[in-house]
Amino acid sequence: MKVIRLHQEEQEIIQLAVDKNRHAQQQIYSKFAPKMLSVCRQYIKDIHQAEDVMITAFMKVFVNLKNFESKGSFEGWIRRIMINESISFIRAQKKVSFLEDEYYKEEGFNNIESNFSVEDIQSLIDNLPEGYKMIFNLYAIEGYKYKEIAEMLGINEGTSKSQLSHARKMLQELINKMKKYQNGTE
């Protein structure tokens, strides 16, 4: 039986890609592109724009690959670049604004019932205003803390909390509408 050294193999591929080996870069792209397109798509509604952002972000991955320090997961490092590039794209489109709202109320958020498809859930999230959607994704999907979100977006922590609260409330309303529609009561 042969023992496969996954981590070392990944490090070798990364080093080859740092040395501009196109085959190694293609391996990295092929392995991570489907997942990273999904990451970009969470922030950007149009699939073609999300793909363009992903490709631009991969260019940044390859340019900055020499800076990867192997302290965390390689996939996580790539994911962070995808998120930052998606946020930059949205900002450049001037489609996002954050209301300075210090008031927020932490509300319970019911789990989305399992009869909703992934597409239904993504559609609901896509219907949020860009600022709400961005903060919801960063908090609920990516797991960032309020302070990290505030730093990433250049807003204060209270604003990130209130925007998330508003996003959750709006999502709950959209979910209720969808349930009523599916049940034929609306």
Coordinates of C-alpha atoms in Angstrom, one line a residue:
M1 CA 0.0 0.0 0.0
K2 CA 1.3 3.4 -1.0
V3 CA 1.0 6.3 1.4
I4 CA -0.1 9.5 -0.3
R5 CA 1.3 12.7 1.2
L6 CA -1.5 15.1 0.4
H7 CA -0.2 18.2 2.2
Q8 CA 3.3 17.8 0.8
E9 CA 2.0 17.2 -2.7
E10 CA 0.0 20.5 -2.4
Q11 CA 3.1 22.3 -1.2
E12 CA 5.0 21.0 -4.2
I13 CA 2.3 22.1 -6.6
I14 CA 2.2 25.5 -5.0
Q15 CA 6.0 25.9 -5.3
L16 CA 5.9 24.8 -8.9
A17 CA 3.1 27.4 -9.5
V18 CA 5.2 30.1 -7.7
D19 CA 8.0 29.2 -10.2
K20 CA 5.5 30.0 -13.0
N21 CA 4.9 26.3 -14.0
R22 CA 1.7 26.6 -16.1
H23 CA 0.7 22.9 -15.5
A24 CA 0.8 23.5 -11.7
Q25 CA -1.2 26.7 -12.1
Q26 CA -3.7 24.8 -14.2
Q27 CA -4.0 22.1 -11.5
I28 CA -4.7 24.7 -8.8
Y29 CA -7.2 26.4 -11.0
S30 CA -9.0 23.1 -11.9
K31 CA -9.1 22.0 -8.4
F32 CA -10.5 25.2 -6.8
A33 CA -12.4 27.0 -9.6
P34 CA -15.8 25.3 -9.2
K35 CA -15.9 26.0 -5.4
M36 CA -14.5 29.6 -5.9
L37 CA -17.1 30.4 -8.6
S38 CA -19.7 29.5 -6.0
V39 CA -18.1 31.8 -3.5
C40 CA -18.1 34.7 -6.0
R41 CA -21.7 33.8 -7.0
Q42 CA -22.8 34.2 -3.4
Y43 CA -21.9 37.9 -3.7
I44 CA -22.6 38.6 -7.4
K45 CA -26.0 37.7 -8.8
D46 CA -25.0 37.5 -12.5
I47 CA -23.1 34.3 -13.1
H48 CA -21.0 35.8 -16.0
Q49 CA -19.8 38.7 -13.8
A50 CA -19.1 36.2 -11.0
E51 CA -17.0 34.2 -13.4
D52 CA -15.1 37.3 -14.5
V53 CA -14.4 38.2 -10.9
M54 CA -13.3 34.7 -10.1
I55 CA -10.8 34.8 -13.1
T56 CA -9.5 38.1 -12.0
A57 CA -9.1 36.8 -8.4
F58 CA -7.2 33.8 -9.7
M59 CA -4.8 36.1 -11.4
K60 CA -4.2 37.7 -8.0
V61 CA -3.8 34.3 -6.5
F62 CA -1.0 33.4 -8.9
V63 CA 0.6 36.8 -8.6
N64 CA 0.6 36.6 -4.8
L65 CA 1.2 32.9 -4.4
K66 CA 4.8 33.6 -3.2
N67 CA 3.2 35.3 -0.2
F68 CA 1.2 32.3 0.9
E69 CA 2.8 31.3 4.2
S70 CA 1.2 27.8 4.7
K71 CA -0.1 29.0 8.2
G72 CA -3.7 28.2 7.3
S73 CA -5.4 26.2 4.6
F74 CA -4.5 27.0 1.0
E75 CA -8.2 26.8 0.1
G76 CA -9.1 29.3 2.8
W77 CA -6.4 31.7 1.5
I78 CA -7.8 31.5 -2.0
R79 CA -11.3 31.9 -0.7
R80 CA -10.4 35.1 1.1
I81 CA -9.0 36.5 -2.2
M82 CA -12.2 35.6 -3.9
I83 CA -14.3 37.3 -1.3
N84 CA -12.2 40.5 -1.3
E85 CA -12.3 40.6 -5.1
S86 CA -16.1 40.2 -5.1
I87 CA -16.4 43.0 -2.6
S88 CA -14.2 45.2 -4.7
F89 CA -16.2 44.5 -7.7
I90 CA -19.5 45.4 -6.0
R91 CA -18.0 48.6 -4.6
A92 CA -16.7 49.5 -8.1
Q93 CA -20.3 49.1 -9.4
K94 CA -21.4 51.5 -6.7
K95 CA -24.2 49.1 -5.8
V96 CA -23.6 49.0 -2.1
S97 CA -24.3 51.4 0.7
F98 CA -24.5 51.0 4.4
L99 CA -26.8 53.0 6.6
E100 CA -25.0 54.1 9.7
D101 CA -27.5 52.4 12.1
E102 CA -26.2 51.8 15.6
Y103 CA -29.5 50.2 16.7
Y104 CA -29.9 46.6 16.1
K105 CA -31.8 43.8 17.7
E106 CA -30.4 40.3 17.8
E107 CA -33.2 38.2 16.7
G108 CA -33.5 34.4 16.4
F109 CA -33.5 33.2 12.9
N110 CA -35.5 30.1 12.1
N111 CA -33.7 27.5 10.1
I112 CA -34.8 27.4 6.5
E113 CA -37.0 24.4 6.0
S114 CA -35.4 21.6 3.9
N115 CA -38.0 21.8 1.2
F116 CA -36.3 24.8 -0.2
S117 CA -33.7 24.1 -2.9
V118 CA -30.2 25.6 -2.9
E119 CA -31.4 27.7 -5.8
D120 CA -34.4 28.9 -3.8
I121 CA -32.2 29.9 -0.9
Q122 CA -29.7 31.7 -3.2
S123 CA -32.5 33.5 -5.0
L124 CA -33.8 34.7 -1.6
I125 CA -30.3 36.0 -0.7
D126 CA -30.0 37.6 -4.1
N127 CA -33.1 39.6 -3.4
L128 CA -31.5 41.4 -0.5
P129 CA -30.0 44.8 -1.0
E130 CA -26.2 44.5 -1.8
G131 CA -25.1 45.7 1.6
Y132 CA -27.3 43.3 3.5
K133 CA -26.4 40.5 1.2
M134 CA -22.6 41.2 1.6
I135 CA -22.8 41.3 5.4
F136 CA -25.1 38.3 5.6
N137 CA -22.7 36.2 3.4
L138 CA -19.7 37.3 5.4
Y139 CA -21.3 36.5 8.7
A140 CA -23.7 33.5 8.1
I141 CA -21.8 31.8 5.3
E142 CA -18.2 32.7 5.7
G143 CA -18.2 32.9 9.5
Y144 CA -16.6 36.3 10.0
K145 CA -17.2 38.1 13.2
Y146 CA -18.8 41.6 13.4
K147 CA -15.5 43.3 14.0
E148 CA -13.8 41.5 11.1
I149 CA -16.7 42.5 8.8
A150 CA -16.5 46.1 9.9
E151 CA -12.8 46.2 9.2
M152 CA -13.1 44.5 5.8
L153 CA -15.9 46.9 4.7
G154 CA -14.6 50.1 6.4
I155 CA -17.7 50.5 8.5
N156 CA -18.2 50.5 12.3
E157 CA -19.1 47.3 14.2
G158 CA -22.6 48.5 15.1
T159 CA -23.4 49.0 11.5
S160 CA -22.4 45.5 10.6
K161 CA -24.6 44.2 13.4
S162 CA -27.6 46.3 12.4
Q163 CA -27.2 45.5 8.7
L164 CA -27.2 41.7 9.6
S165 CA -30.2 42.2 11.7
H166 CA -32.1 44.0 8.9
A167 CA -30.9 41.3 6.4
R168 CA -32.2 38.5 8.6
K169 CA -35.5 40.2 9.1
M170 CA -35.9 40.8 5.3
L171 CA -34.9 37.2 4.6
Q172 CA -37.5 35.9 7.1
E173 CA -40.2 38.0 5.3
L174 CA -39.1 36.6 1.9
I175 CA -39.1 33.1 3.3
N176 CA -42.6 33.6 4.7
K177 CA -43.8 35.0 1.3
M178 CA -42.3 32.0 -0.5
K179 CA -43.9 29.5 1.9
K180 CA -47.3 31.2 1.3
Y181 CA -46.8 31.1 -2.4
Q182 CA -45.8 27.4 -2.3
N183 CA -48.8 26.6 -0.2
G184 CA -51.1 28.5 -2.5
T185 CA -52.2 30.9 0.2
E186 CA -50.9 34.0 -1.5

